[in-house]
C-alpha cells in the first residue's frame, strides 16, 4: 500500500506550489499539487484549531493519518491500549479547556476507546474520539467487513454528541462541530466517525482549504441573569452557617482568582471535592477539609460551585447532610439543578462570570460568618488534624497506608508544581485526605465513576500537556489496569514516577478461598510481586521501598532524575479495608442497612 506521505498531494503553501515540478515518473505531479484529500483535511482542520497532539493507537485505516500528522508537525503519542490513549486525551482536555484528541482504529479499537469517552462525558471533560470505520454499505447490510461495527450508534449513548463525516468537503464542519460540542456548555466526550473511504477522497486543494473552519469563541461566556444573582445573594445574606463547596467544574473553569476572591471576601469556609483540591492551597485557613463531616452536617446554606450532588456528596440528603439546608448552585448546565434535592437559588452560567457577578454585588454590608460557626470549625479541624498527625507519626513495620503517604506528602510539599494521579480504594481514600495540593488542576483521580484504570493514561496526558513531573499514587490492583503503558512512558521518556501500593491484592491480600480449594481468593494477587522490575524491562528505573525512609529517598531521587520510574511500596497486606471507605455501597452491607 502506498503511503499518503510519499504521495503527498497538498501544496500547503504558495512557496511549495511554486517549486519546480518533478520528473514524469512522479505520476500526475501537477494534478497532485492542486488536490488535497481526507487525510490532509483532518490534520489541517485540527491544526487550524490549535490542536497539535493526538493520543492514539494505529492500524487500518488510520496508520497513515497518524504518520501524516507527525510529518505535518503534530505530536502523535502512541499507546499500547486505546482506553489509556482516551484517558490521556480526556485529562488533557480537563487541563487545557481544549478537547483532547484520541484516535483509534475501527470496532475493537473504537470500543476500547469508548470506555474513556464515556468516562470523559461522565466527568465533564472535553475530548474527541476520532475512529476510523469500515465501509458504510457493508456495515449497514451486515455483510461482514473487516472490523465491522455500527460505531456511530454504539457511541451515541455514551457521548455528549456523535457525528459522521461522509464527504471530504465536510471534514471542516465535522471537526468544528466536534470541538464546539466538546467544550461549550457542560464539556464532554464527542465521537467523530471517519470512514476509511473518506480519508482517501480527494478534492481541489483551494476549495479544501476554504472548507475548513477555525472555531470562533468555542467556550463562550455565559452570564447569569441578574435576578438569579440577587436571589443567591439574599439567601447567602440570611445564612448563619454558610459553606462553599468547590467541585472539579470550578477547577476546570480556570476562574482561580475569582474563586479565591469570593472565598476570601465572604470569609465563608469551603470544602474542595477531590479534584478541586489545590484550587486554593489545602493549607488555606478557610479550608474545612479536616472537618468535612461536621461542616456538611451542620451548615445551613451551601454554595455549590461546579459540583454535582451525586453519590460523592450522598445526593445532598440523609445523615451526611444533617441539619436542613438550602443550596445555591452555580453550574453551566440548567438541567443539573434539582437533580437530587431542591435548589433554592440556581445560578446558571459559566463559573467565572457567575462568581464575578456575585463579587460585584457583595457590598460592604455583607457580614462575614459569625465566629460561632468559624470558631467551631477551627476547633474541630485542630482536633482532627492532631488525631491524624498522631496516626501519621506511627512507624509500623511493614508500612501501612498512613506511614507511606506521610513520606510521599513530605516530598510533594517541596514540589507544589507536580501533577498527582491517584487511584485505588484505600490508596485513593487515604491519599486524598493526606496529600495536600497547593495549585489548581494538579490532582487527577478516579472521579465521578470511581473508575480504576485511569492511572497511566492520565499520567501520560498530564506529563505531555504540562511538561512537568507526575507522581502516580496507585493501588496495586488499580495499577494493573494500565500497567503496560509503562512502555509508553519509557518510549517518550516522560517524567512519571509511579508508586505502587503493593498489599498483595484488591483492597488487601489476606482473604481466603471460602471453599478451601487451591485457587486464591478473588481479591488476592501473587504475593510479594516486584512491580519495580516491570519498568526495568523498558529501560526505566525501579525502586523497592519497604520503609518510609526508603520511600522518601526513592521518590526524591525519582523526581530529581526526571526519568520514568516505578516504586514498589511494600504495604502491610492486612492494612486495607474492603472497598476503602465505600463499604456501605457493597450489596451485603447495603442489604443489612435496609
Ligand atoms: P465533583 O466530582 O468535583 O463534585 P462534578 O463533576 O460532579 O464535580 O461537577 C462538575 C460540574 O461543573 C458539572 O455539573 C458541570 O456542568 C459543571 N461545570 C463544568 N464546567 C463549568 C463551567 N465552566 N462553568 C460552570 N459550570 C461548569
Ligand atoms: C473499571 C472495582 C474498586 S477499587 C478496586 C477495584 C477493582 C481496586 C482496589 O484495590 P487496589 O487499592 O487498587 O489494590 P487498595 O488501596 O485498596 O489496596 N473495575 C473498574 N473500576 C472499578 N472501580 C472496579 C473494577 C474496584
PDB file of N, CA, C and O in Angstrom, residues 251-321:
ATOM      1  N   UNK A 251     -12.562  23.884  39.178  1.00  0.00           N
ATOM      2  CA  UNK A 251     -11.143  23.808  38.784  1.00  0.00           C
ATOM      3  C   UNK A 251     -11.043  23.913  37.268  1.00  0.00           C
ATOM      4  O   UNK A 251     -10.206  24.658  36.740  1.00  0.00           O
ATOM      5  N   UNK A 252     -11.914  23.214  36.573  1.00  0.00           N
ATOM      6  CA  UNK A 252     -11.892  23.211  35.108  1.00  0.00           C
ATOM      7  C   UNK A 252     -12.064  24.620  34.545  1.00  0.00           C
ATOM      8  O   UNK A 252     -11.441  24.990  33.545  1.00  0.00           O
ATOM      9  N   UNK A 253     -12.942  25.407  35.207  1.00  0.00           N
ATOM     10  CA  UNK A 253     -13.329  26.716  34.668  1.00  0.00           C
ATOM     11  C   UNK A 253     -12.170  27.714  34.602  1.00  0.00           C
ATOM     12  O   UNK A 253     -12.274  28.752  33.944  1.00  0.00           O
ATOM     13  N   UNK A 254     -11.077  27.429  35.270  1.00  0.00           N
ATOM     14  CA  UNK A 254      -9.918  28.324  35.282  1.00  0.00           C
ATOM     15  C   UNK A 254     -10.282  29.735  35.724  1.00  0.00           C
ATOM     16  O   UNK A 254      -9.810  30.725  35.162  1.00  0.00           O
ATOM     17  N   UNK A 255     -11.156  29.802  36.734  1.00  0.00           N
ATOM     18  CA  UNK A 255     -11.520  31.103  37.306  1.00  0.00           C
ATOM     19  C   UNK A 255     -10.885  31.174  38.698  1.00  0.00           C
ATOM     20  O   UNK A 255     -11.523  31.563  39.676  1.00  0.00           O
ATOM     21  N   UNK A 256      -9.610  30.807  38.759  1.00  0.00           N
ATOM     22  CA  UNK A 256      -8.940  30.623  40.049  1.00  0.00           C
ATOM     23  C   UNK A 256      -8.945  31.895  40.910  1.00  0.00           C
ATOM     24  O   UNK A 256      -9.258  31.848  42.097  1.00  0.00           O
ATOM     25  N   UNK A 257      -8.615  33.028  40.285  1.00  0.00           N
ATOM     26  CA  UNK A 257      -8.509  34.271  41.065  1.00  0.00           C
ATOM     27  C   UNK A 257      -9.886  34.692  41.570  1.00  0.00           C
ATOM     28  O   UNK A 257     -10.041  35.114  42.723  1.00  0.00           O
ATOM     29  N   UNK A 258     -10.899  34.566  40.722  1.00  0.00           N
ATOM     30  CA  UNK A 258     -12.261  34.966  41.112  1.00  0.00           C
ATOM     31  C   UNK A 258     -12.752  34.111  42.282  1.00  0.00           C
ATOM     32  O   UNK A 258     -13.346  34.611  43.239  1.00  0.00           O
ATOM     33  N   UNK A 259     -12.505  32.818  42.184  1.00  0.00           N
ATOM     34  CA  UNK A 259     -12.986  31.917  43.244  1.00  0.00           C
ATOM     35  C   UNK A 259     -12.283  32.227  44.558  1.00  0.00           C
ATOM     36  O   UNK A 259     -12.902  32.306  45.614  1.00  0.00           O
ATOM     37  N   UNK A 260     -11.006  32.450  44.466  1.00  0.00           N
ATOM     38  CA  UNK A 260     -10.254  32.793  45.681  1.00  0.00           C
ATOM     39  C   UNK A 260     -10.789  34.092  46.288  1.00  0.00           C
ATOM     40  O   UNK A 260     -10.994  34.204  47.499  1.00  0.00           O
ATOM     41  N   UNK A 261     -11.079  35.070  45.411  1.00  0.00           N
ATOM     42  CA  UNK A 261     -11.601  36.347  45.905  1.00  0.00           C
ATOM     43  C   UNK A 261     -12.951  36.144  46.588  1.00  0.00           C
ATOM     44  O   UNK A 261     -13.212  36.721  47.647  1.00  0.00           O
ATOM     45  N   UNK A 262     -13.787  35.309  46.008  1.00  0.00           N
ATOM     46  CA  UNK A 262     -15.111  35.075  46.610  1.00  0.00           C
ATOM     47  C   UNK A 262     -14.961  34.440  47.992  1.00  0.00           C
ATOM     48  O   UNK A 262     -15.606  34.870  48.961  1.00  0.00           O
ATOM     49  N   UNK A 263     -14.122  33.429  48.063  1.00  0.00           N
ATOM     50  CA  UNK A 263     -13.933  32.743  49.347  1.00  0.00           C
ATOM     51  C   UNK A 263     -13.400  33.738  50.381  1.00  0.00           C
ATOM     52  O   UNK A 263     -13.918  33.838  51.501  1.00  0.00           O
ATOM     53  N   UNK A 264     -12.400  34.500  49.989  1.00  0.00           N
ATOM     54  CA  UNK A 264     -11.742  35.363  50.976  1.00  0.00           C
ATOM     55  C   UNK A 264     -12.574  36.596  51.326  1.00  0.00           C
ATOM     56  O   UNK A 264     -12.618  37.027  52.466  1.00  0.00           O
ATOM     57  N   UNK A 265     -13.280  37.139  50.338  1.00  0.00           N
ATOM     58  CA  UNK A 265     -14.093  38.336  50.597  1.00  0.00           C
ATOM     59  C   UNK A 265     -15.284  37.987  51.493  1.00  0.00           C
ATOM     60  O   UNK A 265     -15.659  38.768  52.365  1.00  0.00           O
ATOM     61  N   UNK A 266     -15.875  36.824  51.273  1.00  0.00           N
ATOM     62  CA  UNK A 266     -17.047  36.455  52.082  1.00  0.00           C
ATOM     63  C   UNK A 266     -16.635  35.840  53.408  1.00  0.00           C
ATOM     64  O   UNK A 266     -17.425  35.799  54.348  1.00  0.00           O
ATOM     65  N   UNK A 267     -15.422  35.307  53.491  1.00  0.00           N
ATOM     66  CA  UNK A 267     -14.973  34.659  54.721  1.00  0.00           C
ATOM     67  C   UNK A 267     -15.665  33.322  54.968  1.00  0.00           C
ATOM     68  O   UNK A 267     -15.577  32.759  56.067  1.00  0.00           O
ATOM     69  N   UNK A 268     -16.323  32.797  53.955  1.00  0.00           N
ATOM     70  CA  UNK A 268     -17.077  31.546  54.138  1.00  0.00           C
ATOM     71  C   UNK A 268     -16.116  30.351  54.068  1.00  0.00           C
ATOM     72  O   UNK A 268     -15.279  30.278  53.178  1.00  0.00           O
ATOM     73  N   UNK A 269     -16.256  29.411  55.012  1.00  0.00           N
ATOM     74  CA  UNK A 269     -15.419  28.208  54.936  1.00  0.00           C
ATOM     75  C   UNK A 269     -15.744  27.402  53.685  1.00  0.00           C
ATOM     76  O   UNK A 269     -16.880  27.456  53.196  1.00  0.00           O
ATOM     77  N   UNK A 270     -14.757  26.689  53.168  1.00  0.00           N
ATOM     78  CA  UNK A 270     -15.009  25.937  51.938  1.00  0.00           C
ATOM     79  C   UNK A 270     -14.464  24.518  52.038  1.00  0.00           C
ATOM     80  O   UNK A 270     -13.556  24.230  52.818  1.00  0.00           O
ATOM     81  N   UNK A 271     -15.060  23.675  51.209  1.00  0.00           N
ATOM     82  CA  UNK A 271     -14.616  22.278  51.079  1.00  0.00           C
ATOM     83  C   UNK A 271     -14.306  22.014  49.618  1.00  0.00           C
ATOM     84  O   UNK A 271     -15.160  22.262  48.767  1.00  0.00           O
ATOM     85  N   UNK A 272     -13.129  21.501  49.295  1.00  0.00           N
ATOM     86  CA  UNK A 272     -12.884  21.123  47.905  1.00  0.00           C
ATOM     87  C   UNK A 272     -13.228  19.649  47.690  1.00  0.00           C
ATOM     88  O   UNK A 272     -12.894  18.808  48.518  1.00  0.00           O
ATOM     89  N   UNK A 273     -13.889  19.328  46.580  1.00  0.00           N
ATOM     90  CA  UNK A 273     -14.008  17.934  46.174  1.00  0.00           C
ATOM     91  C   UNK A 273     -12.604  17.498  45.745  1.00  0.00           C
ATOM     92  O   UNK A 273     -11.724  18.333  45.544  1.00  0.00           O
ATOM     93  N   UNK A 274     -12.411  16.197  45.512  1.00  0.00           N
ATOM     94  CA  UNK A 274     -11.024  15.721  45.416  1.00  0.00           C
ATOM     95  C   UNK A 274     -10.231  16.406  44.303  1.00  0.00           C
ATOM     96  O   UNK A 274      -9.076  16.771  44.491  1.00  0.00           O
ATOM     97  N   UNK A 275     -10.833  16.592  43.124  1.00  0.00           N
ATOM     98  CA  UNK A 275     -10.060  17.200  42.037  1.00  0.00           C
ATOM     99  C   UNK A 275     -10.058  18.727  42.099  1.00  0.00           C
ATOM    100  O   UNK A 275      -9.401  19.383  41.295  1.00  0.00           O
ATOM    101  N   UNK A 276     -10.807  19.291  43.063  1.00  0.00           N
ATOM    102  CA  UNK A 276     -10.749  20.747  43.264  1.00  0.00           C
ATOM    103  C   UNK A 276      -9.710  21.094  44.324  1.00  0.00           C
ATOM    104  O   UNK A 276      -9.480  22.271  44.628  1.00  0.00           O
ATOM    105  N   UNK A 277      -9.092  20.067  44.903  1.00  0.00           N
ATOM    106  CA  UNK A 277      -8.017  20.332  45.870  1.00  0.00           C
ATOM    107  C   UNK A 277      -6.915  21.122  45.170  1.00  0.00           C
ATOM    108  O   UNK A 277      -6.560  20.820  44.031  1.00  0.00           O
ATOM    109  N   UNK A 278      -6.413  22.143  45.847  1.00  0.00           N
ATOM    110  CA  UNK A 278      -5.343  22.941  45.258  1.00  0.00           C
ATOM    111  C   UNK A 278      -5.855  24.173  44.527  1.00  0.00           C
ATOM    112  O   UNK A 278      -5.091  25.073  44.213  1.00  0.00           O
ATOM    113  N   UNK A 279      -7.159  24.221  44.259  1.00  0.00           N
ATOM    114  CA  UNK A 279      -7.736  25.417  43.630  1.00  0.00           C
ATOM    115  C   UNK A 279      -7.413  26.607  44.527  1.00  0.00           C
ATOM    116  O   UNK A 279      -7.012  27.679  44.076  1.00  0.00           O
ATOM    117  N   UNK A 280      -7.616  26.393  45.842  1.00  0.00           N
ATOM    118  CA  UNK A 280      -6.943  27.206  46.855  1.00  0.00           C
ATOM    119  C   UNK A 280      -6.028  26.222  47.563  1.00  0.00           C
ATOM    120  O   UNK A 280      -6.378  25.043  47.670  1.00  0.00           O
ATOM    121  N   UNK A 281      -4.872  26.663  48.057  1.00  0.00           N
ATOM    122  CA  UNK A 281      -3.974  25.686  48.691  1.00  0.00           C
ATOM    123  C   UNK A 281      -4.688  24.986  49.850  1.00  0.00           C
ATOM    124  O   UNK A 281      -5.431  25.632  50.593  1.00  0.00           O
ATOM    125  N   UNK A 282      -4.472  23.677  49.977  1.00  0.00           N
ATOM    126  CA  UNK A 282      -5.148  22.926  51.042  1.00  0.00           C
ATOM    127  C   UNK A 282      -4.816  23.446  52.436  1.00  0.00           C
ATOM    128  O   UNK A 282      -5.515  23.136  53.396  1.00  0.00           O
ATOM    129  N   UNK A 283      -3.740  24.250  52.519  1.00  0.00           N
ATOM    130  CA  UNK A 283      -3.360  24.809  53.820  1.00  0.00           C
ATOM    131  C   UNK A 283      -4.090  26.135  54.104  1.00  0.00           C
ATOM    132  O   UNK A 283      -3.848  26.774  55.122  1.00  0.00           O
ATOM    133  N   UNK A 284      -4.983  26.543  53.210  1.00  0.00           N
ATOM    134  CA  UNK A 284      -5.708  27.814  53.392  1.00  0.00           C
ATOM    135  C   UNK A 284      -6.503  27.782  54.697  1.00  0.00           C
ATOM    136  O   UNK A 284      -7.160  26.782  54.999  1.00  0.00           O
ATOM    137  N   UNK A 285      -6.451  28.880  55.477  1.00  0.00           N
ATOM    138  CA  UNK A 285      -7.130  28.843  56.785  1.00  0.00           C
ATOM    139  C   UNK A 285      -8.634  28.606  56.684  1.00  0.00           C
ATOM    140  O   UNK A 285      -9.253  28.124  57.635  1.00  0.00           O
ATOM    141  N   UNK A 286      -9.252  28.930  55.545  1.00  0.00           N
ATOM    142  CA  UNK A 286     -10.708  28.732  55.448  1.00  0.00           C
ATOM    143  C   UNK A 286     -11.085  27.326  54.974  1.00  0.00           C
ATOM    144  O   UNK A 286     -12.262  26.988  54.875  1.00  0.00           O
ATOM    145  N   UNK A 287     -10.094  26.496  54.666  1.00  0.00           N
ATOM    146  CA  UNK A 287     -10.417  25.133  54.242  1.00  0.00           C
ATOM    147  C   UNK A 287     -11.008  24.345  55.406  1.00  0.00           C
ATOM    148  O   UNK A 287     -10.465  24.340  56.506  1.00  0.00           O
ATOM    149  N   UNK A 288     -12.129  23.686  55.132  1.00  0.00           N
ATOM    150  CA  UNK A 288     -12.772  22.885  56.172  1.00  0.00           C
ATOM    151  C   UNK A 288     -12.587  21.389  55.903  1.00  0.00           C
ATOM    152  O   UNK A 288     -13.303  20.562  56.458  1.00  0.00           O
ATOM    153  N   UNK A 289     -11.613  21.050  55.049  1.00  0.00           N
ATOM    154  CA  UNK A 289     -11.402  19.644  54.681  1.00  0.00           C
ATOM    155  C   UNK A 289     -11.213  18.738  55.890  1.00  0.00           C
ATOM    156  O   UNK A 289     -11.688  17.608  55.894  1.00  0.00           O
ATOM    157  N   UNK A 290     -10.518  19.255  56.880  1.00  0.00           N
ATOM    158  CA  UNK A 290     -10.205  18.402  58.024  1.00  0.00           C
ATOM    159  C   UNK A 290     -11.422  18.149  58.913  1.00  0.00           C
ATOM    160  O   UNK A 290     -11.355  17.342  59.842  1.00  0.00           O
ATOM    161  N   UNK A 291     -12.528  18.845  58.647  1.00  0.00           N
ATOM    162  CA  UNK A 291     -13.748  18.523  59.413  1.00  0.00           C
ATOM    163  C   UNK A 291     -14.938  18.475  58.442  1.00  0.00           C
ATOM    164  O   UNK A 291     -15.967  19.091  58.662  1.00  0.00           O
ATOM    165  N   UNK A 292     -14.735  17.695  57.391  1.00  0.00           N
ATOM    166  CA  UNK A 292     -15.702  17.583  56.304  1.00  0.00           C
ATOM    167  C   UNK A 292     -17.095  17.161  56.819  1.00  0.00           C
ATOM    168  O   UNK A 292     -18.100  17.800  56.514  1.00  0.00           O
ATOM    169  N   UNK A 293     -17.138  16.093  57.588  1.00  0.00           N
ATOM    170  CA  UNK A 293     -18.434  15.581  58.048  1.00  0.00           C
ATOM    171  C   UNK A 293     -19.158  16.637  58.864  1.00  0.00           C
ATOM    172  O   UNK A 293     -20.367  16.833  58.724  1.00  0.00           O
ATOM    173  N   UNK A 294     -18.398  17.336  59.697  1.00  0.00           N
ATOM    174  CA  UNK A 294     -19.006  18.347  60.561  1.00  0.00           C
ATOM    175  C   UNK A 294     -19.654  19.463  59.740  1.00  0.00           C
ATOM    176  O   UNK A 294     -20.819  19.804  59.950  1.00  0.00           O
ATOM    177  N   UNK A 295     -18.927  20.009  58.775  1.00  0.00           N
ATOM    178  CA  UNK A 295     -19.488  21.153  58.030  1.00  0.00           C
ATOM    179  C   UNK A 295     -20.634  20.714  57.106  1.00  0.00           C
ATOM    180  O   UNK A 295     -21.594  21.454  56.911  1.00  0.00           O
ATOM    181  N   UNK A 296     -20.537  19.506  56.548  1.00  0.00           N
ATOM    182  CA  UNK A 296     -21.647  19.043  55.705  1.00  0.00           C
ATOM    183  C   UNK A 296     -22.909  18.908  56.549  1.00  0.00           C
ATOM    184  O   UNK A 296     -24.005  19.304  56.144  1.00  0.00           O
ATOM    185  N   UNK A 297     -22.757  18.360  57.730  1.00  0.00           N
ATOM    186  CA  UNK A 297     -23.930  18.134  58.578  1.00  0.00           C
ATOM    187  C   UNK A 297     -24.476  19.432  59.165  1.00  0.00           C
ATOM    188  O   UNK A 297     -25.687  19.622  59.266  1.00  0.00           O
ATOM    189  N   UNK A 298     -23.589  20.341  59.543  1.00  0.00           N
ATOM    190  CA  UNK A 298     -24.028  21.498  60.332  1.00  0.00           C
ATOM    191  C   UNK A 298     -24.334  22.758  59.528  1.00  0.00           C
ATOM    192  O   UNK A 298     -24.979  23.676  60.034  1.00  0.00           O
ATOM    193  N   UNK A 299     -23.885  22.840  58.302  1.00  0.00           N
ATOM    194  CA  UNK A 299     -24.090  24.073  57.533  1.00  0.00           C
ATOM    195  C   UNK A 299     -25.582  24.301  57.278  1.00  0.00           C
ATOM    196  O   UNK A 299     -26.374  23.357  57.317  1.00  0.00           O
ATOM    197  N   UNK A 300     -25.963  25.562  57.013  1.00  0.00           N
ATOM    198  CA  UNK A 300     -27.380  25.813  56.688  1.00  0.00           C
ATOM    199  C   UNK A 300     -27.568  26.282  55.246  1.00  0.00           C
ATOM    200  O   UNK A 300     -28.596  25.989  54.636  1.00  0.00           O
ATOM    201  N   UNK A 301     -26.584  26.995  54.697  1.00  0.00           N
ATOM    202  CA  UNK A 301     -26.665  27.374  53.275  1.00  0.00           C
ATOM    203  C   UNK A 301     -25.359  26.933  52.596  1.00  0.00           C
ATOM    204  O   UNK A 301     -24.270  27.264  53.070  1.00  0.00           O
ATOM    205  N   UNK A 302     -25.506  26.168  51.533  1.00  0.00           N
ATOM    206  CA  UNK A 302     -24.318  25.631  50.855  1.00  0.00           C
ATOM    207  C   UNK A 302     -24.273  26.167  49.425  1.00  0.00           C
ATOM    208  O   UNK A 302     -25.262  26.084  48.695  1.00  0.00           O
ATOM    209  N   UNK A 303     -23.132  26.747  49.066  1.00  0.00           N
ATOM    210  CA  UNK A 303     -22.944  27.242  47.700  1.00  0.00           C
ATOM    211  C   UNK A 303     -22.142  26.205  46.921  1.00  0.00           C
ATOM    212  O   UNK A 303     -20.943  26.011  47.169  1.00  0.00           O
ATOM    213  N   UNK A 304     -22.808  25.520  46.004  1.00  0.00           N
ATOM    214  CA  UNK A 304     -22.116  24.523  45.182  1.00  0.00           C
ATOM    215  C   UNK A 304     -21.537  25.242  43.975  1.00  0.00           C
ATOM    216  O   UNK A 304     -22.261  25.906  43.233  1.00  0.00           O
ATOM    217  N   UNK A 305     -20.238  25.112  43.788  1.00  0.00           N
ATOM    218  CA  UNK A 305     -19.617  25.733  42.610  1.00  0.00           C
ATOM    219  C   UNK A 305     -18.990  24.625  41.765  1.00  0.00           C
ATOM    220  O   UNK A 305     -17.955  24.062  42.132  1.00  0.00           O
ATOM    221  N   UNK A 306     -19.648  24.287  40.665  1.00  0.00           N
ATOM    222  CA  UNK A 306     -19.115  23.245  39.779  1.00  0.00           C
ATOM    223  C   UNK A 306     -19.006  21.900  40.459  1.00  0.00           C
ATOM    224  O   UNK A 306     -18.007  21.186  40.271  1.00  0.00           O
ATOM    225  N   UNK A 307     -19.997  21.547  41.244  1.00  0.00           N
ATOM    226  CA  UNK A 307     -20.024  20.226  41.902  1.00  0.00           C
ATOM    227  C   UNK A 307     -21.450  19.695  41.837  1.00  0.00           C
ATOM    228  O   UNK A 307     -22.391  20.450  42.086  1.00  0.00           O
ATOM    229  N   UNK A 308     -21.586  18.419  41.496  1.00  0.00           N
ATOM    230  CA  UNK A 308     -22.924  17.823  41.423  1.00  0.00           C
ATOM    231  C   UNK A 308     -23.261  17.092  42.717  1.00  0.00           C
ATOM    232  O   UNK A 308     -22.378  16.512  43.343  1.00  0.00           O
ATOM    233  N   UNK A 309     -24.538  17.100  43.065  1.00  0.00           N
ATOM    234  CA  UNK A 309     -24.970  16.400  44.277  1.00  0.00           C
ATOM    235  C   UNK A 309     -25.186  14.914  43.962  1.00  0.00           C
ATOM    236  O   UNK A 309     -26.277  14.386  44.150  1.00  0.00           O
ATOM    237  N   UNK A 310     -24.156  14.268  43.460  1.00  0.00           N
ATOM    238  CA  UNK A 310     -24.266  12.836  43.134  1.00  0.00           C
ATOM    239  C   UNK A 310     -23.823  11.987  44.331  1.00  0.00           C
ATOM    240  O   UNK A 310     -23.722  12.483  45.455  1.00  0.00           O
ATOM    241  N   UNK A 311     -23.515  10.718  44.083  1.00  0.00           N
ATOM    242  CA  UNK A 311     -23.167   9.809  45.178  1.00  0.00           C
ATOM    243  C   UNK A 311     -21.974  10.292  45.994  1.00  0.00           C
ATOM    244  O   UNK A 311     -21.882  10.018  47.182  1.00  0.00           O
ATOM    245  N   UNK A 312     -21.075  11.048  45.343  1.00  0.00           N
ATOM    246  CA  UNK A 312     -19.897  11.522  46.066  1.00  0.00           C
ATOM    247  C   UNK A 312     -20.280  12.519  47.159  1.00  0.00           C
ATOM    248  O   UNK A 312     -19.505  12.774  48.075  1.00  0.00           O
ATOM    249  N   UNK A 313     -21.486  13.094  47.035  1.00  0.00           N
ATOM    250  CA  UNK A 313     -21.978  14.014  48.065  1.00  0.00           C
ATOM    251  C   UNK A 313     -23.275  13.473  48.670  1.00  0.00           C
ATOM    252  O   UNK A 313     -24.153  14.248  49.074  1.00  0.00           O
ATOM    253  N   UNK A 314     -23.389  12.158  48.719  1.00  0.00           N
ATOM    254  CA  UNK A 314     -24.551  11.498  49.341  1.00  0.00           C
ATOM    255  C   UNK A 314     -25.860  12.095  48.836  1.00  0.00           C
ATOM    256  O   UNK A 314     -26.841  12.190  49.566  1.00  0.00           O
ATOM    257  N   UNK A 315     -25.875  12.492  47.570  1.00  0.00           N
ATOM    258  CA  UNK A 315     -27.074  13.004  46.898  1.00  0.00           C
ATOM    259  C   UNK A 315     -27.705  14.201  47.608  1.00  0.00           C
ATOM    260  O   UNK A 315     -28.891  14.492  47.422  1.00  0.00           O
ATOM    261  N   UNK A 316     -26.932  14.862  48.448  1.00  0.00           N
ATOM    262  CA  UNK A 316     -27.440  16.097  49.072  1.00  0.00           C
ATOM    263  C   UNK A 316     -28.429  15.854  50.197  1.00  0.00           C
ATOM    264  O   UNK A 316     -29.104  16.789  50.643  1.00  0.00           O
ATOM    265  N   UNK A 317     -28.539  14.611  50.648  1.00  0.00           N
ATOM    266  CA  UNK A 317     -29.540  14.359  51.707  1.00  0.00           C
ATOM    267  C   UNK A 317     -29.069  13.271  52.670  1.00  0.00           C
ATOM    268  O   UNK A 317     -27.981  12.718  52.497  1.00  0.00           O
ATOM    269  N   UNK A 318     -29.925  12.975  53.633  1.00  0.00           N
ATOM    270  CA  UNK A 318     -29.619  11.905  54.584  1.00  0.00           C
ATOM    271  C   UNK A 318     -28.719  12.388  55.708  1.00  0.00           C
ATOM    272  O   UNK A 318     -28.493  13.583  55.892  1.00  0.00           O
ATOM    273  N   UNK A 319     -28.197  11.402  56.426  1.00  0.00           N
ATOM    274  CA  UNK A 319     -27.413  11.675  57.638  1.00  0.00           C
ATOM    275  C   UNK A 319     -26.199  12.577  57.371  1.00  0.00           C
ATOM    276  O   UNK A 319     -25.888  13.467  58.154  1.00  0.00           O
ATOM    277  N   UNK A 320     -25.550  12.334  56.210  1.00  0.00           N
ATOM    278  CA  UNK A 320     -24.362  13.125  55.887  1.00  0.00           C
ATOM    279  C   UNK A 320     -24.662  14.614  55.967  1.00  0.00           C
ATOM    280  O   UNK A 320     -23.834  15.412  56.401  1.00  0.00           O
ATOM    281  N   UNK A 321     -25.865  14.972  55.519  1.00  0.00           N
ATOM    282  CA  UNK A 321     -26.193  16.391  55.400  1.00  0.00           C
ATOM    283  C   UNK A 321     -26.898  16.956  56.631  1.00  0.00           C
ATOM    284  O   UNK A 321     -27.119  18.167  56.708  1.00  0.00           O
TER     285      UNK A 321
END
